[in-house]
PDB file of C-alpha atoms in Angstrom:
ATOM      1  CA  PHE A   1      49.745  -3.128  34.906  1.00 66.00           C
ATOM      2  CA  ALA A   2      53.463  -2.710  35.392  1.00 68.00           C
ATOM      3  CA  ARG A   3      54.968   0.466  36.638  1.00 68.00           C
ATOM      4  CA  VAL A   4      57.306   1.978  34.146  1.00 63.00           C
ATOM      5  CA  GLY A   5      58.976   5.199  35.486  1.00 64.00           C
ATOM      6  CA  ARG A   6      56.126   7.306  36.809  1.00 66.00           C
ATOM      7  CA  GLY A   7      53.576   5.723  34.602  1.00 68.00           C
ATOM      8  CA  LEU A   8      51.746   2.391  34.208  1.00 71.00           C
ATOM      9  CA  THR A   9      51.759   0.089  31.150  1.00 72.00           C
ATOM     10  CA  PRO A  10      49.559  -2.992  30.648  1.00 72.00           C
ATOM     11  CA  THR A  11      51.057  -6.317  31.080  1.00 71.00           C
ATOM     12  CA  VAL A  12      50.523  -9.071  28.388  1.00 66.00           C
ATOM     13  CA  GLU A  13      47.577 -10.270  30.379  1.00 67.00           C
ATOM     14  CA  GLY A  14      46.194  -6.790  30.692  1.00 70.00           C
ATOM     15  CA  GLN A  15      46.411  -6.257  26.996  1.00 68.00           C
ATOM     16  CA  GLN A  16      44.601  -9.511  26.307  1.00 65.00           C
ATOM     17  CA  PHE A  17      41.959  -8.477  28.715  1.00 68.00           C
ATOM     18  CA  TYR A  18      41.599  -5.144  26.953  1.00 67.00           C
ATOM     19  CA  ASN A  19      41.234  -6.807  23.539  1.00 65.00           C
ATOM     20  CA  VAL A  20      38.382  -8.957  24.903  1.00 64.00           C
ATOM     21  CA  VAL A  21      36.605  -6.070  26.413  1.00 67.00           C
ATOM     22  CA  GLU A  22      37.098  -3.891  23.206  1.00 58.00           C
ATOM     23  CA  GLY A  23      35.678  -6.839  21.214  1.00 56.00           C
ATOM     24  CA  MET A  24      32.627  -6.870  23.397  1.00 62.00           C
ATOM     25  CA  PHE A  25      31.957  -3.116  22.934  1.00 60.00           C
ATOM     26  CA  VAL A  26      32.577  -3.471  19.189  1.00 53.00           C
ATOM     27  CA  GLY A  27      29.954  -6.395  19.180  1.00 58.00           C
ATOM     28  CA  ILE A  28      27.498  -4.111  21.098  1.00 61.00           C
ATOM     29  CA  ASP A  29      28.065  -1.315  18.547  1.00 59.00           C
ATOM     30  CA  ARG A  30      27.408  -3.633  15.680  1.00 50.00           C
ATOM     31  CA  LEU A  31      24.236  -5.017  17.367  1.00 58.00           C
ATOM     32  CA  GLN A  32      23.108  -1.352  17.774  1.00 62.00           C
ATOM     33  CA  GLU A  33      23.843  -0.643  14.188  1.00 55.00           C
ATOM     34  CA  GLN A  34      21.844  -3.679  13.045  1.00 51.00           C
ATOM     35  CA  ALA A  35      18.939  -2.832  15.222  1.00 60.00           C
ATOM     36  CA  VAL A  36      18.815   0.557  13.666  1.00 58.00           C
ATOM     37  CA  ALA A  37      19.077  -0.854  10.218  1.00 49.00           C
ATOM     38  CA  ILE A  38      16.137  -3.241  10.864  1.00 52.00           C
ATOM     39  CA  ARG A  39      14.037  -0.504  12.501  1.00 54.00           C
ATOM     40  CA  THR A  40      14.576   1.964   9.619  1.00 49.00           C
ATOM     41  CA  LYS A  41      14.661  -0.659   6.825  1.00 49.00           C
ATOM     42  CA  GLN A  42      12.287   0.435   4.093  1.00 46.00           C
ATOM     43  CA  HIS A  43      12.831  -1.967   1.175  1.00 51.00           C
ATOM     44  CA  GLY A  44      10.817  -5.137   0.715  1.00 75.00           C
ATOM     45  CA  SER A  45       7.716  -6.401  -1.149  1.00 87.00           C
ATOM     46  CA  ILE A  46       4.142  -7.129  -0.338  1.00 92.00           C
ATOM     47  CA  SER A  47       1.935  -9.234  -2.500  1.00 94.00           C
ATOM     48  CA  ILE A  48      -1.876  -8.859  -2.073  1.00 95.00           C
ATOM     49  CA  SER A  49      -4.882 -10.501  -3.480  1.00 94.00           C
ATOM     50  CA  THR A  50      -8.197  -8.722  -2.876  1.00 94.00           C
ATOM     51  CA  ILE A  51     -11.914  -8.918  -3.541  1.00 90.00           C
ATOM     52  CA  GLN A  52     -13.370  -6.498  -6.106  1.00 87.00           C
ATOM     53  CA  SER A  53     -15.335  -4.451  -3.685  1.00 86.00           C
ATOM     54  CA  LEU A  54     -11.928  -3.037  -2.190  1.00 91.00           C
ATOM     55  CA  ALA A  55      -9.879  -3.060  -5.410  1.00 89.00           C
ATOM     56  CA  SER A  56     -10.767   0.321  -6.571  1.00 85.00           C
ATOM     57  CA  THR A  57     -11.415   2.283  -3.318  1.00 86.00           C
ATOM     58  CA  GLU A  58     -10.095   1.327   0.086  1.00 92.00           C
ATOM     59  CA  LEU A  59      -7.172  -0.754  -1.056  1.00 94.00           C
ATOM     60  CA  PRO A  60      -5.618   1.802  -3.362  1.00 94.00           C
ATOM     61  CA  ILE A  61      -5.844   4.464  -0.736  1.00 94.00           C
ATOM     62  CA  ALA A  62      -4.041   2.314   1.897  1.00 95.00           C
ATOM     63  CA  VAL A  63      -1.361   1.350  -0.677  1.00 95.00           C
ATOM     64  CA  GLY A  64      -0.857   5.025  -1.538  1.00 94.00           C
ATOM     65  CA  ARG A  65      -0.222   5.923   2.006  1.00 93.00           C
ATOM     66  CA  VAL A  66       2.374   3.250   2.615  1.00 92.00           C
ATOM     67  CA  TYR A  67       3.895   3.708  -0.943  1.00 92.00           C
ATOM     68  CA  ARG A  68       4.636   7.335  -0.239  1.00 90.00           C
ATOM     69  CA  ASP A  69       6.240   6.754   3.126  1.00 88.00           C
ATOM     70  CA  ASN A  70       8.285   3.776   1.897  1.00 86.00           C
ATOM     71  CA  PRO A  71      10.087   4.739  -1.444  1.00 83.00           C
ATOM     72  CA  ASP A  72      11.761   1.292  -1.856  1.00 82.00           C
ATOM     73  CA  ILE A  73       8.745  -0.872  -1.219  1.00 88.00           C
ATOM     74  CA  ARG A  74       7.314  -3.041  -3.893  1.00 90.00           C
ATOM     75  CA  PHE A  75       3.625  -4.022  -4.250  1.00 94.00           C
ATOM     76  CA  THR A  76       2.086  -6.793  -6.244  1.00 93.00           C
ATOM     77  CA  ILE A  77      -1.782  -6.615  -6.437  1.00 93.00           C
ATOM     78  CA  ASN A  78      -4.497  -8.727  -8.103  1.00 92.00           C
ATOM     79  CA  SER A  79      -8.251  -8.982  -7.787  1.00 90.00           C
ATOM     80  CA  ARG A  80      -9.977 -12.405  -7.394  1.00 88.00           C
ATOM     81  CA  ASN A  81     -13.015 -13.968  -5.774  1.00 86.00           C
ATOM     82  CA  THR A  82     -12.840 -15.096  -2.168  1.00 85.00           C
ATOM     83  CA  PRO A  83     -12.289 -18.905  -2.801  1.00 87.00           C
ATOM     84  CA  ALA A  84      -9.432 -18.168  -5.237  1.00 90.00           C
ATOM     85  CA  ILE A  85      -7.861 -15.762  -2.710  1.00 91.00           C
ATOM     86  CA  ILE A  86      -8.110 -18.283   0.127  1.00 91.00           C
ATOM     87  CA  ASP A  87      -6.284 -20.874  -2.072  1.00 90.00           C
ATOM     88  CA  ALA A  88      -3.671 -18.395  -3.038  1.00 91.00           C
ATOM     89  CA  VAL A  89      -2.915 -17.604   0.553  1.00 92.00           C
ATOM     90  CA  GLN A  90      -2.875 -21.321   1.571  1.00 90.00           C
ATOM     91  CA  MET A  91      -0.432 -21.983  -1.114  1.00 89.00           C
ATOM     92  CA  ARG A  92       1.644 -19.024  -0.044  1.00 90.00           C
ATOM     93  CA  GLN A  93       1.338 -17.377  -3.453  1.00 91.00           C
ATOM     94  CA  VAL A  94       0.555 -14.045  -1.752  1.00 93.00           C
ATOM     95  CA  ASP A  95       1.480 -12.411   1.525  1.00 94.00           C
ATOM     96  CA  LEU A  96      -2.031 -11.078   2.240  1.00 95.00           C
ATOM     97  CA  GLY A  97      -5.586 -11.905   1.184  1.00 95.00           C
ATOM     98  CA  ILE A  98      -8.632  -9.684   1.605  1.00 94.00           C
ATOM     99  CA  VAL A  99     -11.848 -11.668   1.462  1.00 92.00           C
ATOM    100  CA  GLY A 100     -15.523 -11.016   1.746  1.00 83.00           C
ATOM    101  CA  ARG A 101     -16.316 -13.338   4.543  1.00 73.00           C
ATOM    102  CA  ASP A 102     -14.900 -15.187   7.583  1.00 66.00           C
ATOM    103  CA  ALA A 103     -11.959 -17.340   6.280  1.00 64.00           C
ATOM    104  CA  ASN A 104     -11.935 -20.030   8.867  1.00 70.00           C
ATOM    105  CA  HIS A 105      -9.796 -22.517   6.898  1.00 71.00           C
ATOM    106  CA  GLU A 106      -6.821 -24.673   7.609  1.00 77.00           C
ATOM    107  CA  GLY A 107      -3.473 -22.812   6.972  1.00 79.00           C
ATOM    108  CA  VAL A 108      -5.023 -19.426   7.206  1.00 88.00           C
ATOM    109  CA  ASP A 109      -4.592 -16.842   9.885  1.00 91.00           C
ATOM    110  CA  THR A 110      -7.034 -13.955  10.499  1.00 92.00           C
ATOM    111  CA  LEU A 111      -5.189 -10.623  10.916  1.00 94.00           C
ATOM    112  CA  PHE A 112      -8.220  -8.378  10.981  1.00 94.00           C
ATOM    113  CA  GLN A 113     -12.027  -8.679  10.487  1.00 93.00           C
ATOM    114  CA  THR A 114     -14.919  -6.177  10.416  1.00 93.00           C
ATOM    115  CA  SER A 115     -18.446  -6.095   9.283  1.00 90.00           C
ATOM    116  CA  ALA A 116     -20.691  -3.380   7.776  1.00 88.00           C
ATOM    117  CA  PRO A 117     -24.226  -3.050   6.786  1.00 90.00           C
ATOM    118  CA  TYR A 118     -25.274  -3.301   3.129  1.00 90.00           C
ATOM    119  CA  VAL A 119     -26.772  -0.250   1.720  1.00 92.00           C
ATOM    120  CA  CYS A 120     -29.335   0.586  -1.206  1.00 93.00           C
ATOM    121  CA  LEU A 121     -27.678   1.841  -4.418  1.00 94.00           C
ATOM    122  CA  ILE A 122     -29.982   4.363  -6.167  1.00 95.00           C
ATOM    123  CA  PRO A 123     -29.788   6.448  -9.421  1.00 96.00           C
ATOM    124  CA  GLU A 124     -29.327  10.034  -8.517  1.00 94.00           C
ATOM    125  CA  ASN A 125     -32.411  11.201 -10.457  1.00 93.00           C
ATOM    126  CA  HIS A 126     -34.594   8.634  -8.720  1.00 94.00           C
ATOM    127  CA  ARG A 127     -37.372   9.935  -6.375  1.00 92.00           C
ATOM    128  CA  LEU A 128     -35.660   8.071  -3.430  1.00 93.00           C
ATOM    129  CA  ALA A 129     -32.357   9.947  -3.980  1.00 91.00           C
ATOM    130  CA  ASP A 130     -33.553  13.195  -2.453  1.00 88.00           C
ATOM    131  CA  GLU A 131     -35.166  11.547   0.547  1.00 87.00           C
ATOM    132  CA  THR A 132     -33.480  10.901   3.889  1.00 85.00           C
ATOM    133  CA  GLY A 133     -33.669   8.025   6.321  1.00 86.00           C
ATOM    134  CA  SER A 134     -33.230   4.294   5.897  1.00 91.00           C
ATOM    135  CA  ILE A 135     -34.990   2.384   3.117  1.00 91.00           C
ATOM    136  CA  ASP A 136     -37.253  -0.423   3.754  1.00 93.00           C
ATOM    137  CA  LEU A 137     -36.932  -3.234   1.228  1.00 92.00           C
ATOM    138  CA  GLU A 138     -40.223  -4.722   2.369  1.00 92.00           C
ATOM    139  CA  GLN A 139     -41.954  -1.627   0.978  1.00 92.00           C
ATOM    140  CA  LEU A 140     -39.984  -1.270  -2.184  1.00 92.00           C
ATOM    141  CA  VAL A 141     -40.185  -4.812  -3.251  1.00 90.00           C
ATOM    142  CA  THR A 142     -43.714  -4.287  -4.684  1.00 89.00           C
ATOM    143  CA  THR A 143     -42.775  -1.078  -6.552  1.00 91.00           C
ATOM    144  CA  GLU A 144     -39.142  -1.279  -7.719  1.00 92.00           C
ATOM    145  CA  THR A 145     -36.933  -3.659  -9.625  1.00 91.00           C
ATOM    146  CA  PHE A 146     -33.602  -4.768  -8.290  1.00 91.00           C
ATOM    147  CA  ILE A 147     -30.354  -6.039  -9.825  1.00 89.00           C
ATOM    148  CA  THR A 148     -29.293  -9.463  -8.608  1.00 82.00           C
ATOM    149  CA  PHE A 149     -25.915 -11.235  -8.776  1.00 70.00           C
ATOM    150  CA  GLY A 150     -25.758 -14.496 -10.787  1.00 59.00           C
ATOM    151  CA  GLY A 151     -29.537 -14.652 -10.687  1.00 56.00           C
ATOM    152  CA  ALA A 152     -29.606 -14.686  -6.830  1.00 58.00           C
ATOM    153  CA  TYR A 153     -28.591 -12.805  -3.670  1.00 59.00           C
ATOM    154  CA  PRO A 154     -25.823 -14.119  -1.491  1.00 57.00           C
ATOM    155  CA  ASP A 155     -28.322 -14.975   1.179  1.00 58.00           C
ATOM    156  CA  LYS A 156     -25.997 -16.564   3.736  1.00 56.00           C
ATOM    157  CA  MET A 157     -23.592 -13.708   3.570  1.00 54.00           C
ATOM    158  CA  MET A 158     -26.189 -11.081   3.863  1.00 65.00           C
ATOM    159  CA  SER A 159     -28.317 -12.812   6.451  1.00 75.00           C
ATOM    160  CA  ILE A 160     -31.317 -11.744   4.437  1.00 81.00           C
ATOM    161  CA  ASP A 161     -34.742 -13.029   5.019  1.00 85.00           C
ATOM    162  CA  PRO A 162     -35.301 -15.980   2.504  1.00 84.00           C
ATOM    163  CA  GLU A 163     -38.899 -14.721   1.625  1.00 88.00           C
ATOM    164  CA  LEU A 164     -37.609 -11.151   1.017  1.00 88.00           C
ATOM    165  CA  SER A 165     -34.819 -12.498  -1.077  1.00 85.00           C
ATOM    166  CA  ARG A 166     -37.275 -14.571  -3.201  1.00 85.00           C
ATOM    167  CA  ARG A 167     -39.500 -11.602  -3.810  1.00 87.00           C
ATOM    168  CA  LEU A 168     -36.599  -9.360  -4.793  1.00 86.00           C
ATOM    169  CA  GLN A 169     -35.367 -12.029  -7.143  1.00 84.00           C
ATOM    170  CA  GLU A 170     -38.848 -12.303  -8.787  1.00 85.00           C
ATOM    171  CA  ARG A 171     -38.863  -8.563  -9.584  1.00 83.00           C
ATOM    172  CA  SER A 172     -35.269  -8.699 -10.998  1.00 86.00           C
ATOM    173  CA  ARG A 173     -34.775  -8.136 -14.663  1.00 87.00           C
ATOM    174  CA  LEU A 174     -31.034  -7.585 -14.498  1.00 89.00           C
ATOM    175  CA  THR A 175     -28.221  -9.816 -13.285  1.00 87.00           C
ATOM    176  CA  ALA A 176     -24.669  -8.600 -12.905  1.00 85.00           C
ATOM    177  CA  ALA A 177     -21.320 -10.438 -12.199  1.00 78.00           C
ATOM    178  CA  ASN A 178     -19.691  -7.639 -10.078  1.00 77.00           C
ATOM    179  CA  MET A 179     -20.387  -4.409  -8.337  1.00 77.00           C
ATOM    180  CA  PRO A 180     -18.677  -2.045 -10.734  1.00 76.00           C
ATOM    181  CA  LEU A 181     -21.007  -3.272 -13.349  1.00 85.00           C
ATOM    182  CA  THR A 182     -23.950  -3.096 -10.991  1.00 87.00           C
ATOM    183  CA  GLY A 183     -23.233   0.560 -10.326  1.00 87.00           C
ATOM    184  CA  ALA A 184     -23.190   1.371 -13.960  1.00 90.00           C
ATOM    185  CA  LEU A 185     -26.426  -0.527 -14.523  1.00 93.00           C
ATOM    186  CA  VAL A 186     -28.133   1.266 -11.661  1.00 94.00           C
ATOM    187  CA  ARG A 187     -27.066   4.668 -13.231  1.00 93.00           C
ATOM    188  CA  GLU A 188     -28.303   3.706 -16.655  1.00 94.00           C
ATOM    189  CA  THR A 189     -31.469   1.575 -16.090  1.00 94.00           C
ATOM    190  CA  GLY A 190     -33.058   3.104 -13.003  1.00 93.00           C
ATOM    191  CA  ALA A 191     -33.054  -0.176 -11.214  1.00 94.00           C
ATOM    192  CA  LEU A 192     -31.911  -0.375  -7.513  1.00 94.00           C
ATOM    193  CA  ALA A 193     -29.350  -2.619  -6.043  1.00 92.00           C
ATOM    194  CA  ILE A 194     -28.263  -3.918  -2.597  1.00 90.00           C
ATOM    195  CA  ALA A 195     -24.526  -3.207  -2.240  1.00 88.00           C
ATOM    196  CA  ASP A 196     -21.794  -3.532   0.329  1.00 88.00           C
ATOM    197  CA  PRO A 197     -20.667   0.060   1.463  1.00 89.00           C
ATOM    198  CA  PHE A 198     -17.246  -0.185  -0.276  1.00 90.00           C
ATOM    199  CA  SER A 199     -18.685  -1.115  -3.598  1.00 88.00           C
ATOM    200  CA  ALA A 200     -21.310   1.597  -3.166  1.00 90.00           C
ATOM    201  CA  GLU A 201     -18.720   4.228  -2.507  1.00 89.00           C
ATOM    202  CA  GLN A 202     -16.996   3.071  -5.718  1.00 87.00           C
ATOM    203  CA  ALA A 203     -20.141   3.391  -7.639  1.00 89.00           C
ATOM    204  CA  VAL A 204     -20.762   6.931  -6.219  1.00 90.00           C
ATOM    205  CA  ARG A 205     -17.297   8.117  -7.278  1.00 89.00           C
ATOM    206  CA  MET A 206     -18.140   6.873 -10.784  1.00 87.00           C
ATOM    207  CA  GLY A 207     -21.076   9.308 -10.746  1.00 90.00           C
ATOM    208  CA  GLY A 208     -24.758   9.105 -11.390  1.00 93.00           C
ATOM    209  CA  VAL A 209     -25.788   7.162  -8.264  1.00 95.00           C
ATOM    210  CA  VAL A 210     -26.216   7.658  -4.492  1.00 95.00           C
ATOM    211  CA  PHE A 211     -26.709   5.251  -1.642  1.00 94.00           C
ATOM    212  CA  ARG A 212     -28.907   5.145   1.426  1.00 93.00           C
ATOM    213  CA  PRO A 213     -28.953   2.844   4.518  1.00 93.00           C
ATOM    214  CA  LEU A 214     -31.307   0.011   4.836  1.00 92.00           C
ATOM    215  CA  VAL A 215     -33.891  -0.726   7.580  1.00 91.00           C
ATOM    216  CA  GLN A 216     -32.953  -4.398   7.269  1.00 90.00           C
ATOM    217  CA  THR A 217     -29.688  -5.491   8.948  1.00 87.00           C
ATOM    218  CA  LEU A 218     -27.763  -7.183   6.102  1.00 88.00           C
ATOM    219  CA  THR A 219     -24.152  -7.827   7.011  1.00 87.00           C
ATOM    220  CA  TYR A 220     -21.082  -7.630   4.856  1.00 88.00           C
ATOM    221  CA  PHE A 221     -17.827  -9.028   6.135  1.00 89.00           C
ATOM    222  CA  VAL A 222     -14.188  -8.101   5.292  1.00 92.00           C
ATOM    223  CA  THR A 223     -11.309 -10.093   6.523  1.00 93.00           C
ATOM    224  CA  ILE A 224      -7.554  -9.786   6.028  1.00 95.00           C
ATOM    225  CA  ILE A 225      -5.816 -13.127   6.083  1.00 95.00           C
ATOM    226  CA  THR A 226      -2.264 -14.609   5.669  1.00 94.00           C
ATOM    227  CA  ALA A 227      -0.714 -18.000   5.672  1.00 92.00           C
ATOM    228  CA  GLY A 228       1.218 -17.194   8.863  1.00 87.00           C
ATOM    229  CA  ARG A 229       1.861 -14.026  10.813  1.00 86.00           C
ATOM    230  CA  GLU A 230       5.499 -15.148  11.554  1.00 85.00           C
ATOM    231  CA  ASN A 231       6.283 -15.022   7.889  1.00 84.00           C
ATOM    232  CA  LEU A 232       5.169 -11.410   7.278  1.00 89.00           C
ATOM    233  CA  SER A 233       7.697  -8.615   6.928  1.00 87.00           C
ATOM    234  CA  ARG A 234       7.471  -5.545   9.150  1.00 86.00           C
ATOM    235  CA  GLN A 235       6.242  -3.577   6.095  1.00 89.00           C
ATOM    236  CA  ALA A 236       3.405  -6.085   5.545  1.00 92.00           C
ATOM    237  CA  ILE A 237       2.261  -5.871   9.204  1.00 92.00           C
ATOM    238  CA  SER A 238       2.405  -2.006   9.010  1.00 92.00           C
ATOM    239  CA  PHE A 239       0.334  -2.151   5.855  1.00 95.00           C
ATOM    240  CA  VAL A 240      -2.278  -4.331   7.633  1.00 95.00           C
ATOM    241  CA  ASP A 241      -2.508  -1.741  10.363  1.00 96.00           C
ATOM    242  CA  VAL A 242      -3.053   1.046   7.895  1.00 95.00           C
ATOM    243  CA  LEU A 243      -5.803  -0.809   6.031  1.00 96.00           C
ATOM    244  CA  ALA A 244      -7.466  -1.967   9.086  1.00 96.00           C
ATOM    245  CA  SER A 245      -7.693   1.570  10.537  1.00 95.00           C
ATOM    246  CA  GLN A 246      -8.976   2.785   7.274  1.00 94.00           C
ATOM    247  CA  LEU A 247     -11.628   0.045   6.911  1.00 94.00           C
ATOM    248  CA  SER A 248     -12.699   0.637  10.563  1.00 94.00           C
ATOM    249  CA  GLU A 249     -13.177   4.368   9.842  1.00 92.00           C
ATOM    250  CA  ARG A 250     -15.407   3.539   6.810  1.00 90.00           C
ATOM    251  CA  VAL A 251     -17.449   0.981   8.833  1.00 91.00           C
ATOM    252  CA  ASP A 252     -18.032   3.582  11.554  1.00 91.00           C
ATOM    253  CA  PHE A 253     -19.164   6.174   9.111  1.00 88.00           C
ATOM    254  CA  VAL A 254     -21.758   3.808   7.580  1.00 87.00           C
ATOM    255  CA  ASN A 255     -22.932   2.618  11.013  1.00 87.00           C
ATOM    256  CA  ALA A 256     -23.348   6.230  11.981  1.00 87.00           C
ATOM    257  CA  LEU A 257     -25.280   7.075   8.840  1.00 81.00           C
ATOM    258  CA  ARG A 258     -27.644   4.187   9.604  1.00 79.00           C
ATOM    259  CA  LYS A 259     -28.151   5.125  13.299  1.00 78.00           C
ATOM    260  CA  SER A 260     -28.839   8.837  12.550  1.00 75.00           C
ATOM    261  CA  SER A 261     -31.676   7.862  10.152  1.00 65.00           C
TER     262      SER A 261
END
């Protein structure tokens, strides 16, 4: 500074120094503004490909929660089978894939996985509907008819005993392509079905059916996958957290139902 009268005035060098310091503070302010913008940023898009068992129940509920809290977000959703979903994720056609088994494939990252026991889907006017406790398929295989899928059960996915699977198939007079159709057939024909708990809940909401836990431990997997975590937006990651929490709650409910019986 240079003394001028009773005051001080910056020299040329002092003014230059001030300009540099001011520029630093302006830069910090802009960084802070950018951080706030990123943190509060709501717009974006999420593309999802899901298996049918979650397409009408758990997924729409999770989407609704995120949709209401993020007014500018865009969702693109379709329903496919697991192999087609894995292909779509690998080719980066969708951000997220929800599949019905472990997706241990090249170019696919697992974001979340859970498993839940299968249940027995029963017409609400069936004698078994008013009873409590777990249902033993070994006892029912000689008295009831069951709906199969494509003429068979997904034995490997279910971890079902091969002999029990064979006996269930022998008594099957109905074959369905998907669980929504299966639920309707259970309601209208009186036949029983082995269903994953998510599809079973969907069928119950349609009316006319109930479900009960099984004595046999038949396992259904749900896995959320992506082509790369680093490519996901904050909105997509937040959505995965919401859906994962929701699926975990559903699994806990079904497991508790099975243990209580």
